XYZ file of C-alpha atoms in Angstrom:
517
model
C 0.000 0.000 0.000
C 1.734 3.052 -0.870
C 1.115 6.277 1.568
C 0.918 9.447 -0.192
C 2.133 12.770 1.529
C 0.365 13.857 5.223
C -2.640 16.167 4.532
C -3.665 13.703 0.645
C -6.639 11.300 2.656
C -7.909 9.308 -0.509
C -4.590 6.629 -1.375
C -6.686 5.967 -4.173
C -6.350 2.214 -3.546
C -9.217 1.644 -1.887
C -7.950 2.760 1.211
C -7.888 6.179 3.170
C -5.153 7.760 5.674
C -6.243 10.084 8.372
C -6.700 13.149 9.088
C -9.410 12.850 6.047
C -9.202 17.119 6.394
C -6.374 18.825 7.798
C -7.592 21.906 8.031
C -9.287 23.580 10.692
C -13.181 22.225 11.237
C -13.565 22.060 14.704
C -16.131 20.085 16.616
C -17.623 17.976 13.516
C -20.998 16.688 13.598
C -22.415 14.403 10.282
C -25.524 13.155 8.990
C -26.454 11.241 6.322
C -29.531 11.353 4.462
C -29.244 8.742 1.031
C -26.349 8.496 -1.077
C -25.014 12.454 0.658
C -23.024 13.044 3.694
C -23.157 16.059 5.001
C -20.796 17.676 7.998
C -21.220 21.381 9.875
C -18.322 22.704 12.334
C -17.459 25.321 14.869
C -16.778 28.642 13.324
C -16.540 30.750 16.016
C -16.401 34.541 15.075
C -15.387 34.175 11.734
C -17.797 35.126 8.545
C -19.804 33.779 6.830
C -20.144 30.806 9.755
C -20.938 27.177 10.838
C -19.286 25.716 7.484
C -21.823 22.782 5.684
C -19.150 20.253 4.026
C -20.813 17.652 1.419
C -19.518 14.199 0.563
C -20.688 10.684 -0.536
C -17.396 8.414 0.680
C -16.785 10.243 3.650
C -13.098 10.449 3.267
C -13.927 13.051 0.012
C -15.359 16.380 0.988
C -16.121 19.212 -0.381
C -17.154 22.594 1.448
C -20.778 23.685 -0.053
C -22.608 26.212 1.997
C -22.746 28.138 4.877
C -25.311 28.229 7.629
C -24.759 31.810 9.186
C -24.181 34.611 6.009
C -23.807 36.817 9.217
C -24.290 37.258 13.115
C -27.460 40.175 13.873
C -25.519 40.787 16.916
C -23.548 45.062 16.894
C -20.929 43.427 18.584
C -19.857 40.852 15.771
C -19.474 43.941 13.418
C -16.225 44.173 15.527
C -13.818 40.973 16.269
C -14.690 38.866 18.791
C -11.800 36.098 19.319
C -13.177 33.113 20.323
C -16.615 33.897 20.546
C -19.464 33.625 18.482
C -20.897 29.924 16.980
C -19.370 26.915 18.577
C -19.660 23.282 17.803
C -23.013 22.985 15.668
C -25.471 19.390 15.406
C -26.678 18.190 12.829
C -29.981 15.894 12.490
C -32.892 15.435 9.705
C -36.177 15.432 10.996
C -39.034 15.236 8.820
C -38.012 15.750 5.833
C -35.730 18.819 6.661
C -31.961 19.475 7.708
C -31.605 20.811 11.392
C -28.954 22.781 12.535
C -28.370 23.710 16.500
C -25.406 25.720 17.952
C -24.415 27.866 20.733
C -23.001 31.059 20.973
C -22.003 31.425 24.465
C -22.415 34.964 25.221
C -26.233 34.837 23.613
C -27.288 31.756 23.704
C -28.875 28.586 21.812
C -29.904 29.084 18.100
C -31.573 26.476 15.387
C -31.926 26.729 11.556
C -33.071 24.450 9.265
C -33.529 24.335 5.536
C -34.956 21.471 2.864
C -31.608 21.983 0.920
C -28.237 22.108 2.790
C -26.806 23.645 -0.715
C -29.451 27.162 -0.645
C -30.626 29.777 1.865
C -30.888 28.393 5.243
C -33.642 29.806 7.997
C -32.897 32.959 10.227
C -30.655 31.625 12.708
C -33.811 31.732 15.804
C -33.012 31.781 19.431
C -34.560 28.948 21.498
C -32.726 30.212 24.598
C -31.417 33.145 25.232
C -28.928 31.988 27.937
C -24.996 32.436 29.080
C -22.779 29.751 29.671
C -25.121 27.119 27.503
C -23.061 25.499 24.702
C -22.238 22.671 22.393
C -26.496 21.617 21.619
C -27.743 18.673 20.313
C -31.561 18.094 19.452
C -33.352 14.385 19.451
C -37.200 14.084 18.447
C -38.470 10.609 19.591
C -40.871 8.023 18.506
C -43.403 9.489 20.852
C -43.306 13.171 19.289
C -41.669 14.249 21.828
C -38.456 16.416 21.170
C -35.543 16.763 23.427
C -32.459 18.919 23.737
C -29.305 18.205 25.482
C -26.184 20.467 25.775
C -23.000 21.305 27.988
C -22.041 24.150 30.126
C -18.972 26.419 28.942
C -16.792 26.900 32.429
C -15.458 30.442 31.311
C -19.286 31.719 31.167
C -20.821 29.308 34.153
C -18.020 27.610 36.084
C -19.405 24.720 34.946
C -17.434 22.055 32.710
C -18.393 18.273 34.075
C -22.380 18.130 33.696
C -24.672 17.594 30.737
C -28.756 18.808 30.745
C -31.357 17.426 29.116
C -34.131 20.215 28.575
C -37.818 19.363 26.559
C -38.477 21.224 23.482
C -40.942 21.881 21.480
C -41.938 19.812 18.580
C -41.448 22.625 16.512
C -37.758 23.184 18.034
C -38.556 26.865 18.581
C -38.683 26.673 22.394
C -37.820 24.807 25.291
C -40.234 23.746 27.907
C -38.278 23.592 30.935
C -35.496 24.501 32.627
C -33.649 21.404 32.590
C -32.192 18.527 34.441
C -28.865 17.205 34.760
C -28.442 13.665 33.398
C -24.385 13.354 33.573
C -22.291 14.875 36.160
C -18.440 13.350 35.645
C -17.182 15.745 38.639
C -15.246 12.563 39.404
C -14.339 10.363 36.745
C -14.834 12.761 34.158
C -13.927 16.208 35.183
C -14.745 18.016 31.709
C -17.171 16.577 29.756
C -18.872 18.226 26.744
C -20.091 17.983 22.952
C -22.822 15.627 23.624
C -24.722 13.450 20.343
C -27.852 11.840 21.353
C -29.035 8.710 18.914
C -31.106 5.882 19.374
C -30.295 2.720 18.772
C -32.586 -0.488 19.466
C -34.363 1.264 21.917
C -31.278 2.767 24.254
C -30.408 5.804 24.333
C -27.488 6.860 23.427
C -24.962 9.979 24.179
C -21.681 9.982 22.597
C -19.676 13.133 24.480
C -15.837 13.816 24.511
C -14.154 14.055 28.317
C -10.541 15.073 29.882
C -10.473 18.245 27.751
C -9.240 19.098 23.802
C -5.848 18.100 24.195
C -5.598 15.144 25.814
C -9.352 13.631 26.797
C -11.246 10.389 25.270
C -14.763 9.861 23.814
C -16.728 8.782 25.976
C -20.435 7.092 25.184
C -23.548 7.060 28.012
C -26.235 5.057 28.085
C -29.999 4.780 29.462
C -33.399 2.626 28.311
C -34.721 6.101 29.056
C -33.904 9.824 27.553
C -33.994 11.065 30.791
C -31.770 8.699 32.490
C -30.501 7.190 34.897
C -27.133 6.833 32.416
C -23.895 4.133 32.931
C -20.872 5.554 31.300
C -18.053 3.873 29.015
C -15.008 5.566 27.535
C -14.682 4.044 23.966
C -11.684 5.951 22.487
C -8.329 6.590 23.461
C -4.898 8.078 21.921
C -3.322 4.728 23.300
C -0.406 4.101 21.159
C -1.295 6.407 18.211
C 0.160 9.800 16.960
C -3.697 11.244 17.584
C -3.764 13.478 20.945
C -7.450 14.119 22.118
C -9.374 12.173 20.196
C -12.250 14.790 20.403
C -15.223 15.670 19.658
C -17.428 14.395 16.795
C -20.254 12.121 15.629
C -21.724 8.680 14.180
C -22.984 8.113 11.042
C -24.439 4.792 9.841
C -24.633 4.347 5.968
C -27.253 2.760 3.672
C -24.935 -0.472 3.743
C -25.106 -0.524 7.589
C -21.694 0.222 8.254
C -20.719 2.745 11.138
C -18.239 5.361 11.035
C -16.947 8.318 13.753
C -15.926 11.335 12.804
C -14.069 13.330 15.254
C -11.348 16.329 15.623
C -7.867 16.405 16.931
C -6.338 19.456 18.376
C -3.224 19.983 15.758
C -1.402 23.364 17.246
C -1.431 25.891 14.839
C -2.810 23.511 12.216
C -6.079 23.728 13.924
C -8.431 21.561 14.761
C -8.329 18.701 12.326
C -10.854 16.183 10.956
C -9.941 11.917 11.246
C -12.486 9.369 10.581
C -12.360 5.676 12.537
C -14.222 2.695 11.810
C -17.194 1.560 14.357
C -19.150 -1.153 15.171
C -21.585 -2.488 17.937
C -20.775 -5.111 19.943
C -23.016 -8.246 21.438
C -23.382 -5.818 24.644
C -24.854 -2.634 22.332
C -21.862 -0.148 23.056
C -19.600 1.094 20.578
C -16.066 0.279 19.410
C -14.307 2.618 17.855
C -11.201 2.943 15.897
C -8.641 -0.501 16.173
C -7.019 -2.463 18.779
C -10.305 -2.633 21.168
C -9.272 -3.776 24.808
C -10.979 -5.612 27.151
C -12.333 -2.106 28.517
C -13.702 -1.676 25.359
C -10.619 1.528 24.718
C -10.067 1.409 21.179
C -7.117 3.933 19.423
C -7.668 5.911 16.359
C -6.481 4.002 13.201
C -4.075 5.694 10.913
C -4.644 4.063 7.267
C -7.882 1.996 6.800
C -10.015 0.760 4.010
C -12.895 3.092 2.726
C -16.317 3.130 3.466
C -17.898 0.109 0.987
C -20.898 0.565 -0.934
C -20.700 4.197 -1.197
C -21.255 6.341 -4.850
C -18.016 6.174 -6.881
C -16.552 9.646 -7.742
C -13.430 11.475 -8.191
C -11.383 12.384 -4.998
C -12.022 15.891 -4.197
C -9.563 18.660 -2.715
C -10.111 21.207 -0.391
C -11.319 24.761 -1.931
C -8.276 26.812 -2.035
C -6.848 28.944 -4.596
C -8.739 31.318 -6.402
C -8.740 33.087 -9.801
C -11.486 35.993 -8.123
C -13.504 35.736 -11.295
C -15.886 38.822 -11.688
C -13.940 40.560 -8.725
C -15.858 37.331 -6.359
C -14.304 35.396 -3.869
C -14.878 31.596 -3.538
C -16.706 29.921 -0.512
C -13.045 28.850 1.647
C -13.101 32.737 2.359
C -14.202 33.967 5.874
C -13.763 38.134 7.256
C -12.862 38.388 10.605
C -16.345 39.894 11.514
C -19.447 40.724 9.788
C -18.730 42.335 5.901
C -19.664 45.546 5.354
C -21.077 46.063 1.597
C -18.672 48.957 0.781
C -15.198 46.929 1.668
C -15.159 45.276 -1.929
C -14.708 47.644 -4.900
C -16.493 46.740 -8.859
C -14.066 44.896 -10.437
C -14.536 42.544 -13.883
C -11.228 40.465 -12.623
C -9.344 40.378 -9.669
C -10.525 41.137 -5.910
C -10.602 44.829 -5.098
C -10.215 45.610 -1.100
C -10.908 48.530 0.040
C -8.752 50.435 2.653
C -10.546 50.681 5.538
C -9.908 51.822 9.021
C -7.228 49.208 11.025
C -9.235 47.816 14.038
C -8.576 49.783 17.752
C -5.034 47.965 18.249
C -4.042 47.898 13.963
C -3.896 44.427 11.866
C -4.458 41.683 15.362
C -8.229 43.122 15.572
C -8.988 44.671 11.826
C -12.618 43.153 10.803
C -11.634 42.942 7.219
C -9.220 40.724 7.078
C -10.208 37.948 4.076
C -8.669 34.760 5.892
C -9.023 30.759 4.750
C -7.741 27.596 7.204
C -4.479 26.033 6.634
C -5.624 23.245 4.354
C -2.400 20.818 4.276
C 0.514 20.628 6.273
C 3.051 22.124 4.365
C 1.964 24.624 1.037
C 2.734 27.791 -0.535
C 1.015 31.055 -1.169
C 1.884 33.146 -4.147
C -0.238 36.583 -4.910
C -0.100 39.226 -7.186
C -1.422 42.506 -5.708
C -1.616 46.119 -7.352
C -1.902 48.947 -4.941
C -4.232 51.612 -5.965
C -3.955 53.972 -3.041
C -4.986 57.987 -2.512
C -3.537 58.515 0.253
C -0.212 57.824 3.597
C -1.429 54.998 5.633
C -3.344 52.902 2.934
C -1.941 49.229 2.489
C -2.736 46.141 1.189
C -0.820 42.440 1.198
C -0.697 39.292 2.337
C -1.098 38.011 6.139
C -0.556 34.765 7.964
C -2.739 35.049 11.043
C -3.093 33.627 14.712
C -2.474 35.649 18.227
C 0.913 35.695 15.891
C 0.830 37.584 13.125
C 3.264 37.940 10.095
C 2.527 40.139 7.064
C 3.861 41.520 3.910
C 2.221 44.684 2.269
C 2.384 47.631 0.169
C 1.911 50.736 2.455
C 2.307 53.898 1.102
C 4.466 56.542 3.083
C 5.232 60.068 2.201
C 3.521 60.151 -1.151
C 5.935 57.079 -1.620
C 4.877 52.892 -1.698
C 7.192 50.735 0.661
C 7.011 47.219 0.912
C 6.778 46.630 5.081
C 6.765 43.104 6.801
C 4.510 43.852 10.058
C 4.757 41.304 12.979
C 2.472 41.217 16.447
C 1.564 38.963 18.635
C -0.431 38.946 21.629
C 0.190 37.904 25.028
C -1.389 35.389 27.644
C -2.429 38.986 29.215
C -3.975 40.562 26.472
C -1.204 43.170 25.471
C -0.555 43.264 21.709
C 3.370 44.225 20.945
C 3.567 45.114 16.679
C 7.274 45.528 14.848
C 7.783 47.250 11.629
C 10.547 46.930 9.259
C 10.851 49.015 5.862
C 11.851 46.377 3.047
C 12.322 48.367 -0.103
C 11.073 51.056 -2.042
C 8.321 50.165 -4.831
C 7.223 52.912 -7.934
C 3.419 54.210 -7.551
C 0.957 51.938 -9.262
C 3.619 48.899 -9.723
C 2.309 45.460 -9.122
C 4.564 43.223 -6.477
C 4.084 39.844 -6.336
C 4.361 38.337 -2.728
C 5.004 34.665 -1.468
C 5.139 32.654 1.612
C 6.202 29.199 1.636
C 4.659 27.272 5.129
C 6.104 24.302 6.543
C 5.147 21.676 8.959
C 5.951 23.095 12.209
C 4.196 26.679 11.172
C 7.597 28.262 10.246
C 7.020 30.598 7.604
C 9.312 31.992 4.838
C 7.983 34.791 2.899
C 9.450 36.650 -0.158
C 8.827 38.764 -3.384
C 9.600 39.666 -6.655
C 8.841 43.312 -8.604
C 8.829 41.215 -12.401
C 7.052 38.271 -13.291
C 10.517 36.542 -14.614
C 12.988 37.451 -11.910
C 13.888 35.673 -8.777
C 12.235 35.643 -5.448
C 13.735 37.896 -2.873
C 13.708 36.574 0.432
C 12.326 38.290 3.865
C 13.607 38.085 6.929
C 13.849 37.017 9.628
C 11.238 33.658 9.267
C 7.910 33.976 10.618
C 6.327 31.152 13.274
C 2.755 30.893 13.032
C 0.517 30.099 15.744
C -3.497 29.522 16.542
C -5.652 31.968 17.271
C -8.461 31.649 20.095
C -9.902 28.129 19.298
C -9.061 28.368 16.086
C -5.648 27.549 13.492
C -3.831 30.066 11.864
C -5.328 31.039 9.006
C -4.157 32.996 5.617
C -5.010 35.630 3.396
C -5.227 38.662 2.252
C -6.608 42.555 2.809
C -6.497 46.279 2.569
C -6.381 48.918 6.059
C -5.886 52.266 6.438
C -4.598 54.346 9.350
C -6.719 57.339 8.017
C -10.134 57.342 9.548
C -11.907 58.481 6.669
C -10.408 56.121 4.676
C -12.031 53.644 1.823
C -11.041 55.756 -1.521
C -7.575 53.388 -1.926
C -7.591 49.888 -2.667
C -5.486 46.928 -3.306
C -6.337 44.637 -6.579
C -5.449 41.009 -6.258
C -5.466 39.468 -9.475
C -5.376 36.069 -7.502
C -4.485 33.760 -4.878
C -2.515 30.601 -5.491
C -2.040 27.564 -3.011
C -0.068 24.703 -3.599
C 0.337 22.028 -1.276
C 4.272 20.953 -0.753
């Protein structure tokens, strides 16, 4: 069997390596309704959010939609690290797709749609509640619907107990105020992302415990919704290369087979995506992944045969590059808060981004930041950007970005363009320290082409070039990324001013190429 490079899932053999997406979708939850498999995860406060990936193999994915175009909340018109929608369910109930999530500042919010690929519903609030994360909705046989979720310790000082709360049939309102059905203060001090299935009757709530970078899955189980529950931890790291394993979800296809989907905490790679075999045994719990003890502990596999039975196709890659056709950007493109209608400029080819105002502490909090995930381990950005600027303070280029941040940009100084690398990063306290440093001096109006190679361990190497046939210059010193809040590094691109009436300048990208290594 021949393994192709870390970050390719699909050996094309017949066989898959994990992760099946390395790149940053946190907290994945899957359904399958048919022949299509689809998968929503965390996206925190970055926009458009709550991601809705398609695929028919499971091991081939492709990203298709977006729940949340934007969040009707002032605050989100700002960045908000770390806030906004965290780790989404998915279900299909009566003949439409369902999609719960928390924001843990507001509270718990549903929205459905017949068609995961078009307009989904206004995001509605069935609780408005701090502290309340990580929801999962069950309708039983009865008619009777049901909604359990886990506490968020930062907003409740709560991290070890799960609550089951009625809802309405409708899923628009819940009719208590809950009870707890799981409290691991002892064996299982954090416990959280809870799935609730059924399964021959039993009840069954597959929840991650120990924490994100380190923990288990573990799976409870009751004859009754509301309890009482008996506990059994069903996936370990054990011998494996796979830290966590986290959170995620079980799918059965149309052939009957079982498969678990679940994240692993990757460092500045972000939260990435691995898929493990399941089955049930003659006691009805779960094994997952290989090398089940007597405990019933099984360890994440690392290469496995595909999912049989499912539609043949073409292995898909991850959106990535893009041409900007019609002055658009494609769907792997995310602001850093909600888009304002005047930060793109007309343009027939190539982007156009306008240069507005830096956020309150420059590029670490700017809202228009145009940022993708990390997508492979080790790839390389090349971009072509044409500054158009009116006035000192106006730049545009390209940014690697975490609570470290590395950029490379046209600025324009004195009536003159500089190219400028900018670095910041900010501390466990909250204080932001920035570094400039003056590279060279451009000519108004000329075009610079920028690169920056990434490598495994996040250690960045940028350069540029002023002509299309010379040689790369290269920038120093290198640039180590990091994650942000919850979330990977990501990459991209954008235009900021100093000026506060700023927005007349602009920088044109004609387009943005990534290559995996």
């Amino acid at each position: 069997m021949k393994i192709k490079p870390e970050g390719s899932a699909d050996l094309g053999d017949g066989h898959y390596q994990n992760p099946i997406l390395h790149a940053d979708y946190s907290d994945p939850d899957i359904v399958c309704v048919g022949d299509d498999i689809y998968m929503v995860a965390s996206s925190f406060n970055h926009i458009p959010g709550l991601p809705v990936l398609h695929s028919r193999d499971l091991v081939n994915w492709t990203l298709v939609n977006h729940v949340v175009p934007r969040i009707n909340y002032p605050a989100y018109d700002s960045v908000q690290p770390g806030k906004g929608v965290w780790a989404p369910s998915i279900r299909y109930h009566n003949g439409l797709f369902w999609v719960f999530y928390s924001m843990p500042d507001e509270g718990i919010f549903m929205s459905y749609t017949a068609d995961p690929l078009k307009a989904w519903s206004e995001p509605h609030c069935i609780k408005a509640v701090k502290g309340w994360i990580d929801p999962c909705p069950f309708w039983d046989d009865d008619g009777r619907a049901w909604l359990v979720h886990a506490f968020a310790h930062s907003r409740s000082g709560i991290k070890h107990q799960l609550q089951l709360c009625e809802m309405s049939s409708d899923a628009t309102s819940l009719l208590d105020d809950g009870r707890i059905i799981f409290d691991g203060s002892v064996s299982h001090p954090t416990v959280e992302g809870p799935k609730v299935y059924k399964r021959h009757g039993g009840y069954y709530i597959f929840a991650p415990a120990g924490g994100v970078e380190s923990g288990w899955q573990t799976v409870l189980r009751s004859r009754h919704i509301t309890g009482p529950y008996e506990a059994r931890d069903v996936l370990h790291q054990g011998t494996s290369k796979v830290n966590g394993p986290h959170q995620g979800g079980w799918v059965e296809l149309k052939s009957g087979e079982c498969w678990f989907v679940h994240f692993q905490d990757a460092a500045h790679a972000g939260r990435i995506v691995h898929l493990q075999p399941m089955r049930w045994n003659d006691n009805g719990w779960p094994e997952i992944g290989a090398e089940v003890d007597a405990e019933g502990l099984g360890q994440p596999v690392a290469v496995h045969a595909k999912p049989a039975g499912c539609p043949s196709g073409l292995p898909c890659a991850s959106q990535t590059s893009d041409d900007f056709a019609q002055g658009r950007y494609g769907l792997q493109w995310q602001w850093q808060a909600n888009p304002q209608r005047d930060w793109l400029k007309p343009s027939a080819a190539g982007l156009r981004l306008a240069c507005f105002p830096f956020g309150p502490r420059s590029l670490y909090d700017t809202p228009q930041l145009l940022l993708q995930k990390f997508s492979s381990p080790q790839f390389t950005v090349t971009t072509c950007l044409t500054p158009y600027f009116t006035r000192d303070g106006e730049q545009s280029g390209l940014i690697v970005y975490g609570e470290r941040y590395g950029a490379v940009s046209v600025c324009q100084q004195n009536g003159e363009n500089v190219l400028v690398f900018d670095f910041g990063w900010m501390s466990d306290k909250g204080e932001l320290s920035q570094r400039r440093t003056v590279l060279t001096a451009l000519q108004r109006g000329q075009a610079v082409f920028v690169r920056v190679k990434v490598l495994s361990r996040g250690v960045c190497h940028f350069s540029f070039k002023q002509e299309e046939g010379e040689g790369w210059k290269a920038i120093g010193p290198q640039f180590a990324a990091s994650a942000g809040k919850w979330v990977g590094a990501k990459i991209g691109i954008y235009s900021a001013s100093s000026a506060v009436n700023a927005g007349a300048g602009y920088g044109e990208f004609a387009y943005f190429d990534m290559q995996a290594d």
